[in-house]
PDB file of C-alpha atoms in Angstrom:
ATOM      1  CA  MET A  21       8.263  -7.892 -21.158  1.00 57.00           C
ATOM      2  CA  ALA A  22       7.473 -10.664 -23.613  1.00 55.00           C
ATOM      3  CA  GLY A  23       9.208 -13.895 -23.342  1.00 58.00           C
ATOM      4  CA  ARG A  24       8.750 -15.710 -20.149  1.00 71.00           C
ATOM      5  CA  ALA A  25       6.857 -15.426 -16.804  1.00 83.00           C
ATOM      6  CA  PRO A  26       9.124 -14.218 -14.023  1.00 92.00           C
ATOM      7  CA  GLY A  27      10.314 -16.723 -11.341  1.00 95.00           C
ATOM      8  CA  LEU A  28      10.031 -13.929  -8.750  1.00 97.00           C
ATOM      9  CA  VAL A  29       8.514 -10.539  -8.626  1.00 97.00           C
ATOM     10  CA  ILE A  30      10.309  -7.998  -6.474  1.00 98.00           C
ATOM     11  CA  PHE A  31       8.359  -5.000  -5.378  1.00 98.00           C
ATOM     12  CA  ASP A  32       9.966  -1.709  -4.336  1.00 96.00           C
ATOM     13  CA  CYS A  33       7.946  -0.257  -1.388  1.00 96.00           C
ATOM     14  CA  ASP A  34       7.830   3.455  -1.361  1.00 92.00           C
ATOM     15  CA  GLY A  35       5.916   4.808  -4.353  1.00 91.00           C
ATOM     16  CA  VAL A  36       5.031   1.292  -5.487  1.00 95.00           C
ATOM     17  CA  LEU A  37       3.350  -0.501  -2.608  1.00 97.00           C
ATOM     18  CA  VAL A  38       2.587   2.544  -0.417  1.00 95.00           C
ATOM     19  CA  ASP A  39       1.923   6.102  -1.489  1.00 92.00           C
ATOM     20  CA  SER A  40       4.590   7.396   0.783  1.00 88.00           C
ATOM     21  CA  GLU A  41       6.824   9.555  -1.456  1.00 83.00           C
ATOM     22  CA  PRO A  42       4.750  12.745  -1.324  1.00 87.00           C
ATOM     23  CA  LEU A  43       4.848  12.522   2.588  1.00 91.00           C
ATOM     24  CA  SER A  44       8.460  11.490   3.131  1.00 88.00           C
ATOM     25  CA  LEU A  45       9.854  13.841   0.478  1.00 90.00           C
ATOM     26  CA  ALA A  46       8.048  16.841   2.294  1.00 92.00           C
ATOM     27  CA  CYS A  47       9.409  15.748   5.618  1.00 95.00           C
ATOM     28  CA  LEU A  48      12.919  15.396   4.265  1.00 95.00           C
ATOM     29  CA  THR A  49      12.772  18.722   2.487  1.00 96.00           C
ATOM     30  CA  ALA A  50      11.437  20.597   5.564  1.00 97.00           C
ATOM     31  CA  GLY A  51      14.281  19.010   7.687  1.00 97.00           C
ATOM     32  CA  LEU A  52      17.022  19.919   5.181  1.00 97.00           C
ATOM     33  CA  ASN A  53      15.653  23.539   5.068  1.00 97.00           C
ATOM     34  CA  ARG A  54      15.836  23.719   8.889  1.00 96.00           C
ATOM     35  CA  ILE A  55      19.670  22.905   8.762  1.00 96.00           C
ATOM     36  CA  GLY A  56      20.290  25.527   6.051  1.00 96.00           C
ATOM     37  CA  VAL A  57      20.145  23.406   2.798  1.00 96.00           C
ATOM     38  CA  ALA A  58      18.407  25.569   0.237  1.00 95.00           C
ATOM     39  CA  ILE A  59      16.477  22.879  -1.693  1.00 95.00           C
ATOM     40  CA  ASP A  60      12.829  22.514  -2.669  1.00 94.00           C
ATOM     41  CA  VAL A  61      10.654  19.269  -2.797  1.00 91.00           C
ATOM     42  CA  ALA A  62      10.885  18.997  -6.625  1.00 88.00           C
ATOM     43  CA  THR A  63      14.765  18.841  -6.354  1.00 92.00           C
ATOM     44  CA  VAL A  64      14.591  16.379  -3.496  1.00 91.00           C
ATOM     45  CA  ARG A  65      12.261  14.244  -5.551  1.00 85.00           C
ATOM     46  CA  ASP A  66      14.437  14.329  -8.631  1.00 82.00           C
ATOM     47  CA  ARG A  67      17.772  13.700  -6.824  1.00 86.00           C
ATOM     48  CA  PHE A  68      16.889  11.540  -3.895  1.00 85.00           C
ATOM     49  CA  ALA A  69      13.718   9.508  -4.479  1.00 78.00           C
ATOM     50  CA  GLY A  70      14.507   5.835  -4.241  1.00 71.00           C
ATOM     51  CA  THR A  71      17.773   6.197  -2.279  1.00 78.00           C
ATOM     52  CA  SER A  72      18.710   5.602   1.359  1.00 80.00           C
ATOM     53  CA  MET A  73      19.262   8.300   4.029  1.00 87.00           C
ATOM     54  CA  VAL A  74      22.895   7.364   4.259  1.00 86.00           C
ATOM     55  CA  SER A  75      23.258   8.152   0.513  1.00 86.00           C
ATOM     56  CA  ILE A  76      21.075  11.283   0.807  1.00 91.00           C
ATOM     57  CA  MET A  77      23.133  12.784   3.702  1.00 93.00           C
ATOM     58  CA  ALA A  78      26.483  11.930   1.911  1.00 92.00           C
ATOM     59  CA  HIS A  79      25.198  13.911  -1.143  1.00 92.00           C
ATOM     60  CA  ILE A  80      24.102  16.839   0.969  1.00 95.00           C
ATOM     61  CA  ALA A  81      27.578  17.033   2.693  1.00 95.00           C
ATOM     62  CA  ARG A  82      29.346  16.802  -0.682  1.00 95.00           C
ATOM     63  CA  ASP A  83      27.157  19.026  -2.805  1.00 93.00           C
ATOM     64  CA  TYR A  84      26.096  21.554  -0.195  1.00 94.00           C
ATOM     65  CA  GLY A  85      28.935  21.523   2.182  1.00 95.00           C
ATOM     66  CA  ILE A  86      26.457  21.043   5.191  1.00 95.00           C
ATOM     67  CA  GLU A  87      26.991  18.249   7.714  1.00 93.00           C
ATOM     68  CA  ALA A  88      23.747  17.201   9.421  1.00 92.00           C
ATOM     69  CA  PRO A  89      23.790  17.798  13.180  1.00 94.00           C
ATOM     70  CA  PRO A  90      23.649  14.881  15.631  1.00 94.00           C
ATOM     71  CA  GLY A  91      20.129  13.388  15.736  1.00 95.00           C
ATOM     72  CA  PHE A  92      19.066  14.926  12.502  1.00 96.00           C
ATOM     73  CA  VAL A  93      18.311  11.656  10.614  1.00 94.00           C
ATOM     74  CA  ASP A  94      16.571  10.167  13.498  1.00 94.00           C
ATOM     75  CA  ALA A  95      14.396  13.303  13.869  1.00 95.00           C
ATOM     76  CA  VAL A  96      13.440  13.209  10.193  1.00 95.00           C
ATOM     77  CA  LYS A  97      12.695   9.522  10.408  1.00 91.00           C
ATOM     78  CA  ALA A  98      10.419  10.174  13.446  1.00 93.00           C
ATOM     79  CA  GLU A  99       8.600  13.057  11.848  1.00 95.00           C
ATOM     80  CA  THR A 100       8.121  10.865   8.718  1.00 92.00           C
ATOM     81  CA  LEU A 101       6.681   7.974  10.768  1.00 91.00           C
ATOM     82  CA  GLU A 102       4.247  10.399  12.618  1.00 94.00           C
ATOM     83  CA  THR A 103       3.082  11.661   9.289  1.00 95.00           C
ATOM     84  CA  PHE A 104       2.569   8.182   8.028  1.00 93.00           C
ATOM     85  CA  ASN A 105       0.455   7.351  11.079  1.00 95.00           C
ATOM     86  CA  ARG A 106      -1.904  10.057   9.975  1.00 94.00           C
ATOM     87  CA  GLU A 107      -1.860  10.007   6.208  1.00 94.00           C
ATOM     88  CA  LEU A 108      -0.267   6.842   4.519  1.00 95.00           C
ATOM     89  CA  LYS A 109      -2.348   4.864   2.248  1.00 95.00           C
ATOM     90  CA  PRO A 110      -1.540   1.875  -0.031  1.00 96.00           C
ATOM     91  CA  VAL A 111      -1.189   2.480  -3.703  1.00 95.00           C
ATOM     92  CA  ARG A 112      -4.599   2.129  -5.291  1.00 93.00           C
ATOM     93  CA  GLY A 113      -5.225  -1.476  -6.438  1.00 95.00           C
ATOM     94  CA  VAL A 114      -2.045  -2.882  -5.319  1.00 96.00           C
ATOM     95  CA  ALA A 115      -3.348  -5.354  -2.728  1.00 96.00           C
ATOM     96  CA  GLU A 116      -5.788  -6.812  -5.136  1.00 96.00           C
ATOM     97  CA  ALA A 117      -3.148  -7.170  -7.808  1.00 95.00           C
ATOM     98  CA  ILE A 118      -0.769  -8.890  -5.526  1.00 96.00           C
ATOM     99  CA  ARG A 119      -3.440 -11.367  -4.243  1.00 95.00           C
ATOM    100  CA  ALA A 120      -4.123 -12.321  -7.875  1.00 92.00           C
ATOM    101  CA  LEU A 121      -0.382 -13.291  -8.535  1.00 93.00           C
ATOM    102  CA  ASP A 122       0.480 -16.980  -8.520  1.00 88.00           C
ATOM    103  CA  GLY A 123       4.293 -17.016  -8.069  1.00 92.00           C
ATOM    104  CA  PRO A 124       6.710 -16.010  -5.368  1.00 97.00           C
ATOM    105  CA  ILE A 125       6.930 -12.297  -4.391  1.00 98.00           C
ATOM    106  CA  CYS A 126       9.092 -10.227  -2.035  1.00 98.00           C
ATOM    107  CA  VAL A 127       9.890  -6.537  -1.155  1.00 98.00           C
ATOM    108  CA  ALA A 128      13.282  -4.824  -1.586  1.00 98.00           C
ATOM    109  CA  SER A 129      13.384  -1.349  -0.367  1.00 96.00           C
ATOM    110  CA  SER A 130      15.784   1.502   0.462  1.00 90.00           C
ATOM    111  CA  SER A 131      13.844   2.239   3.539  1.00 89.00           C
ATOM    112  CA  ASP A 132      15.329   1.177   6.951  1.00 88.00           C
ATOM    113  CA  PRO A 133      13.722  -1.943   8.455  1.00 93.00           C
ATOM    114  CA  VAL A 134      11.599  -0.015  11.011  1.00 89.00           C
ATOM    115  CA  ARG A 135      10.127   2.298   8.504  1.00 89.00           C
ATOM    116  CA  LEU A 136       9.571  -0.472   5.965  1.00 93.00           C
ATOM    117  CA  ARG A 137       7.686  -2.777   8.268  1.00 94.00           C
ATOM    118  CA  HIS A 138       5.779   0.135   9.816  1.00 92.00           C
ATOM    119  CA  SER A 139       4.536   1.258   6.390  1.00 94.00           C
ATOM    120  CA  LEU A 140       3.527  -2.276   5.269  1.00 97.00           C
ATOM    121  CA  THR A 141       1.791  -2.913   8.687  1.00 96.00           C
ATOM    122  CA  LEU A 142      -0.107   0.430   8.494  1.00 94.00           C
ATOM    123  CA  THR A 143      -1.346  -0.282   5.031  1.00 97.00           C
ATOM    124  CA  GLY A 144      -2.244  -3.876   5.671  1.00 97.00           C
ATOM    125  CA  LEU A 145       0.185  -5.175   3.010  1.00 97.00           C
ATOM    126  CA  LEU A 146       2.809  -6.919   5.269  1.00 97.00           C
ATOM    127  CA  PRO A 147       0.974 -10.372   5.462  1.00 97.00           C
ATOM    128  CA  LEU A 148       0.875 -10.490   1.641  1.00 97.00           C
ATOM    129  CA  PHE A 149       4.731 -11.039   1.579  1.00 97.00           C
ATOM    130  CA  SER A 150       4.885 -13.835   4.193  1.00 93.00           C
ATOM    131  CA  GLY A 151       7.934 -12.318   5.870  1.00 92.00           C
ATOM    132  CA  ASN A 152       9.901 -11.893   2.543  1.00 98.00           C
ATOM    133  CA  VAL A 153      10.785  -8.235   3.110  1.00 98.00           C
ATOM    134  CA  PHE A 154      14.354  -6.966   2.585  1.00 98.00           C
ATOM    135  CA  SER A 155      15.920  -3.607   3.313  1.00 96.00           C
ATOM    136  CA  SER A 156      18.989  -1.841   2.104  1.00 93.00           C
ATOM    137  CA  ALA A 157      20.253  -1.879   5.815  1.00 93.00           C
ATOM    138  CA  GLN A 158      20.970  -5.661   5.157  1.00 96.00           C
ATOM    139  CA  VAL A 159      23.618  -4.952   2.277  1.00 96.00           C
ATOM    140  CA  ALA A 160      26.825  -2.948   1.954  1.00 94.00           C
ATOM    141  CA  ARG A 161      25.549  -0.639  -0.754  1.00 92.00           C
ATOM    142  CA  GLY A 162      22.039   0.622  -1.488  1.00 90.00           C
ATOM    143  CA  LYS A 163      20.374   1.562  -4.841  1.00 90.00           C
ATOM    144  CA  PRO A 164      21.679   2.415  -7.483  1.00 92.00           C
ATOM    145  CA  PHE A 165      24.001  -0.518  -6.740  1.00 95.00           C
ATOM    146  CA  PRO A 166      22.643  -3.952  -7.353  1.00 98.00           C
ATOM    147  CA  ASP A 167      23.339  -5.387  -3.883  1.00 98.00           C
ATOM    148  CA  LEU A 168      19.928  -5.254  -2.447  1.00 98.00           C
ATOM    149  CA  PHE A 169      18.281  -7.013  -5.441  1.00 98.00           C
ATOM    150  CA  LEU A 170      20.872  -9.598  -5.541  1.00 98.00           C
ATOM    151  CA  PHE A 171      20.484 -10.286  -1.799  1.00 98.00           C
ATOM    152  CA  ALA A 172      16.760 -10.665  -2.195  1.00 98.00           C
ATOM    153  CA  ALA A 173      17.008 -12.999  -5.121  1.00 98.00           C
ATOM    154  CA  ASP A 174      19.485 -15.057  -3.204  1.00 98.00           C
ATOM    155  CA  ARG A 175      17.223 -15.247  -0.110  1.00 98.00           C
ATOM    156  CA  MET A 176      14.364 -16.195  -2.315  1.00 98.00           C
ATOM    157  CA  GLY A 177      16.338 -18.882  -4.177  1.00 98.00           C
ATOM    158  CA  VAL A 178      15.761 -17.452  -7.655  1.00 98.00           C
ATOM    159  CA  ALA A 179      18.384 -16.565 -10.292  1.00 98.00           C
ATOM    160  CA  PRO A 180      18.711 -12.876 -10.949  1.00 98.00           C
ATOM    161  CA  ASP A 181      17.746 -13.238 -14.696  1.00 97.00           C
ATOM    162  CA  ALA A 182      14.505 -14.890 -13.674  1.00 97.00           C
ATOM    163  CA  CYS A 183      13.364 -11.936 -11.535  1.00 97.00           C
ATOM    164  CA  LEU A 184      11.176  -9.047 -12.460  1.00 97.00           C
ATOM    165  CA  VAL A 185      11.516  -5.825 -10.354  1.00 98.00           C
ATOM    166  CA  ILE A 186       8.682  -3.185  -9.967  1.00 97.00           C
ATOM    167  CA  GLU A 187      10.321   0.162  -9.485  1.00 95.00           C
ATOM    168  CA  ASP A 188       9.353   3.790  -9.518  1.00 91.00           C
ATOM    169  CA  SER A 189      12.825   5.468  -9.272  1.00 89.00           C
ATOM    170  CA  VAL A 190      15.738   5.796 -11.541  1.00 90.00           C
ATOM    171  CA  PRO A 191      18.153   4.549  -8.833  1.00 91.00           C
ATOM    172  CA  GLY A 192      15.931   1.490  -8.376  1.00 94.00           C
ATOM    173  CA  VAL A 193      15.672   0.770 -12.069  1.00 96.00           C
ATOM    174  CA  THR A 194      19.520   1.185 -12.409  1.00 96.00           C
ATOM    175  CA  ALA A 195      20.157  -1.144  -9.466  1.00 97.00           C
ATOM    176  CA  ALA A 196      17.856  -3.897 -10.950  1.00 98.00           C
ATOM    177  CA  ARG A 197      19.416  -3.650 -14.261  1.00 98.00           C
ATOM    178  CA  ALA A 198      22.825  -3.794 -12.770  1.00 98.00           C
ATOM    179  CA  ALA A 199      21.686  -7.054 -11.009  1.00 98.00           C
ATOM    180  CA  GLY A 200      20.798  -8.458 -14.406  1.00 98.00           C
ATOM    181  CA  MET A 201      17.050  -8.304 -13.705  1.00 98.00           C
ATOM    182  CA  ARG A 202      14.144  -7.142 -15.884  1.00 96.00           C
ATOM    183  CA  VAL A 203      12.340  -4.053 -14.680  1.00 96.00           C
ATOM    184  CA  ALA A 204       8.795  -2.636 -15.070  1.00 95.00           C
ATOM    185  CA  GLY A 205       8.625   1.043 -14.232  1.00 94.00           C
ATOM    186  CA  PHE A 206       5.667   2.207 -12.120  1.00 94.00           C
ATOM    187  CA  THR A 207       4.304   5.843 -12.353  1.00 91.00           C
ATOM    188  CA  GLY A 208       1.022   5.503 -10.342  1.00 87.00           C
ATOM    189  CA  GLY A 209       2.299   7.000  -7.109  1.00 81.00           C
ATOM    190  CA  GLY A 210       1.324  10.419  -5.843  1.00 70.00           C
ATOM    191  CA  HIS A 211       4.717  11.948  -6.488  1.00 68.00           C
ATOM    192  CA  TRP A 212       4.470  11.165 -10.193  1.00 62.00           C
ATOM    193  CA  THR A 213       3.209  14.546 -11.340  1.00 59.00           C
ATOM    194  CA  HIS A 214       6.128  14.812 -13.805  1.00 59.00           C
ATOM    195  CA  ASP A 215       7.201  12.565 -16.710  1.00 61.00           C
ATOM    196  CA  LEU A 216       4.051  10.391 -16.438  1.00 57.00           C
ATOM    197  CA  ALA A 217       5.270   8.410 -19.466  1.00 59.00           C
ATOM    198  CA  GLY A 218       8.259   7.311 -17.399  1.00 77.00           C
ATOM    199  CA  THR A 219      10.841   8.584 -19.878  1.00 86.00           C
ATOM    200  CA  GLY A 220      13.579   8.628 -17.121  1.00 88.00           C
ATOM    201  CA  LEU A 221      12.699   5.035 -15.965  1.00 92.00           C
ATOM    202  CA  LYS A 222      12.838   3.893 -19.510  1.00 93.00           C
ATOM    203  CA  ALA A 223      16.155   5.595 -20.205  1.00 94.00           C
ATOM    204  CA  ALA A 224      17.502   3.840 -17.058  1.00 93.00           C
ATOM    205  CA  GLY A 225      16.546   0.415 -18.420  1.00 96.00           C
ATOM    206  CA  ALA A 226      12.864  -0.292 -17.582  1.00 95.00           C
ATOM    207  CA  ALA A 227      11.336  -2.535 -20.286  1.00 94.00           C
ATOM    208  CA  THR A 228       7.929  -1.137 -19.889  1.00 92.00           C
ATOM    209  CA  VAL A 229       6.092   1.512 -17.731  1.00 92.00           C
ATOM    210  CA  PHE A 230       2.653   1.287 -16.337  1.00 93.00           C
ATOM    211  CA  SER A 231       0.575   3.374 -13.897  1.00 90.00           C
ATOM    212  CA  ASP A 232      -2.376   1.200 -12.854  1.00 91.00           C
ATOM    213  CA  PHE A 233      -2.078  -1.982 -10.959  1.00 93.00           C
ATOM    214  CA  THR A 234      -5.146  -3.487 -12.598  1.00 90.00           C
ATOM    215  CA  ASN A 235      -2.684  -4.010 -15.548  1.00 82.00           C
ATOM    216  CA  LEU A 236      -0.170  -6.020 -13.562  1.00 88.00           C
ATOM    217  CA  ARG A 237      -1.433  -9.641 -14.190  1.00 82.00           C
ATOM    218  CA  ALA A 238      -1.718  -8.944 -17.994  1.00 81.00           C
ATOM    219  CA  LEU A 239       1.886  -7.368 -17.963  1.00 81.00           C
ATOM    220  CA  LEU A 240       3.366 -10.325 -16.395  1.00 82.00           C
ATOM    221  CA  SER A 241       1.714 -12.828 -18.720  1.00 73.00           C
ATOM    222  CA  ASP A 242       2.724 -11.038 -21.905  1.00 62.00           C
TER     223      ASP A 242
END
């Protein structure tokens, strides 16, 4: 990460800002099981964390030969939001770390706009980003393609090579690197009970990996 301070820090949301992945992955796994997809939560995590529902359902149709019934995606989204209402928390230390930053920041997430803003509102993080919140629904292709990160950088008026992305998933790291951005991998979310060193994130192109937001300011100033 050494060299220069970023002109823009782009945060993923799920698993970085809000500790949502254990909740959403459990809801998705239960929903897939109900329609006959024989898959467990560990496989769902490894294959689908950080990707949009559109991409997930395309993979399920291709790899399992099961087309989701009408209303399936909406039902899973509704169940997930209900679970969030009861249990969602911000990632430990993230609000304090964001408040300590000096430069521009934004969010770029695979979540749909409703879930994204709901999550940030529930956890009290939305005001920290001054409306600079971007969803994969705003671009043609979600992660692992670079479209979302390039869109966010363009909206924020910052060149891609001046951006630093904070990501917790391999598709997210892949997308950021394809956009020509530096990436720091984050492994402090509740779903990171595996590969705590972030081996997969590093292999995908993360320059460094951290698990505690108290280290963020020092990481950005190195």
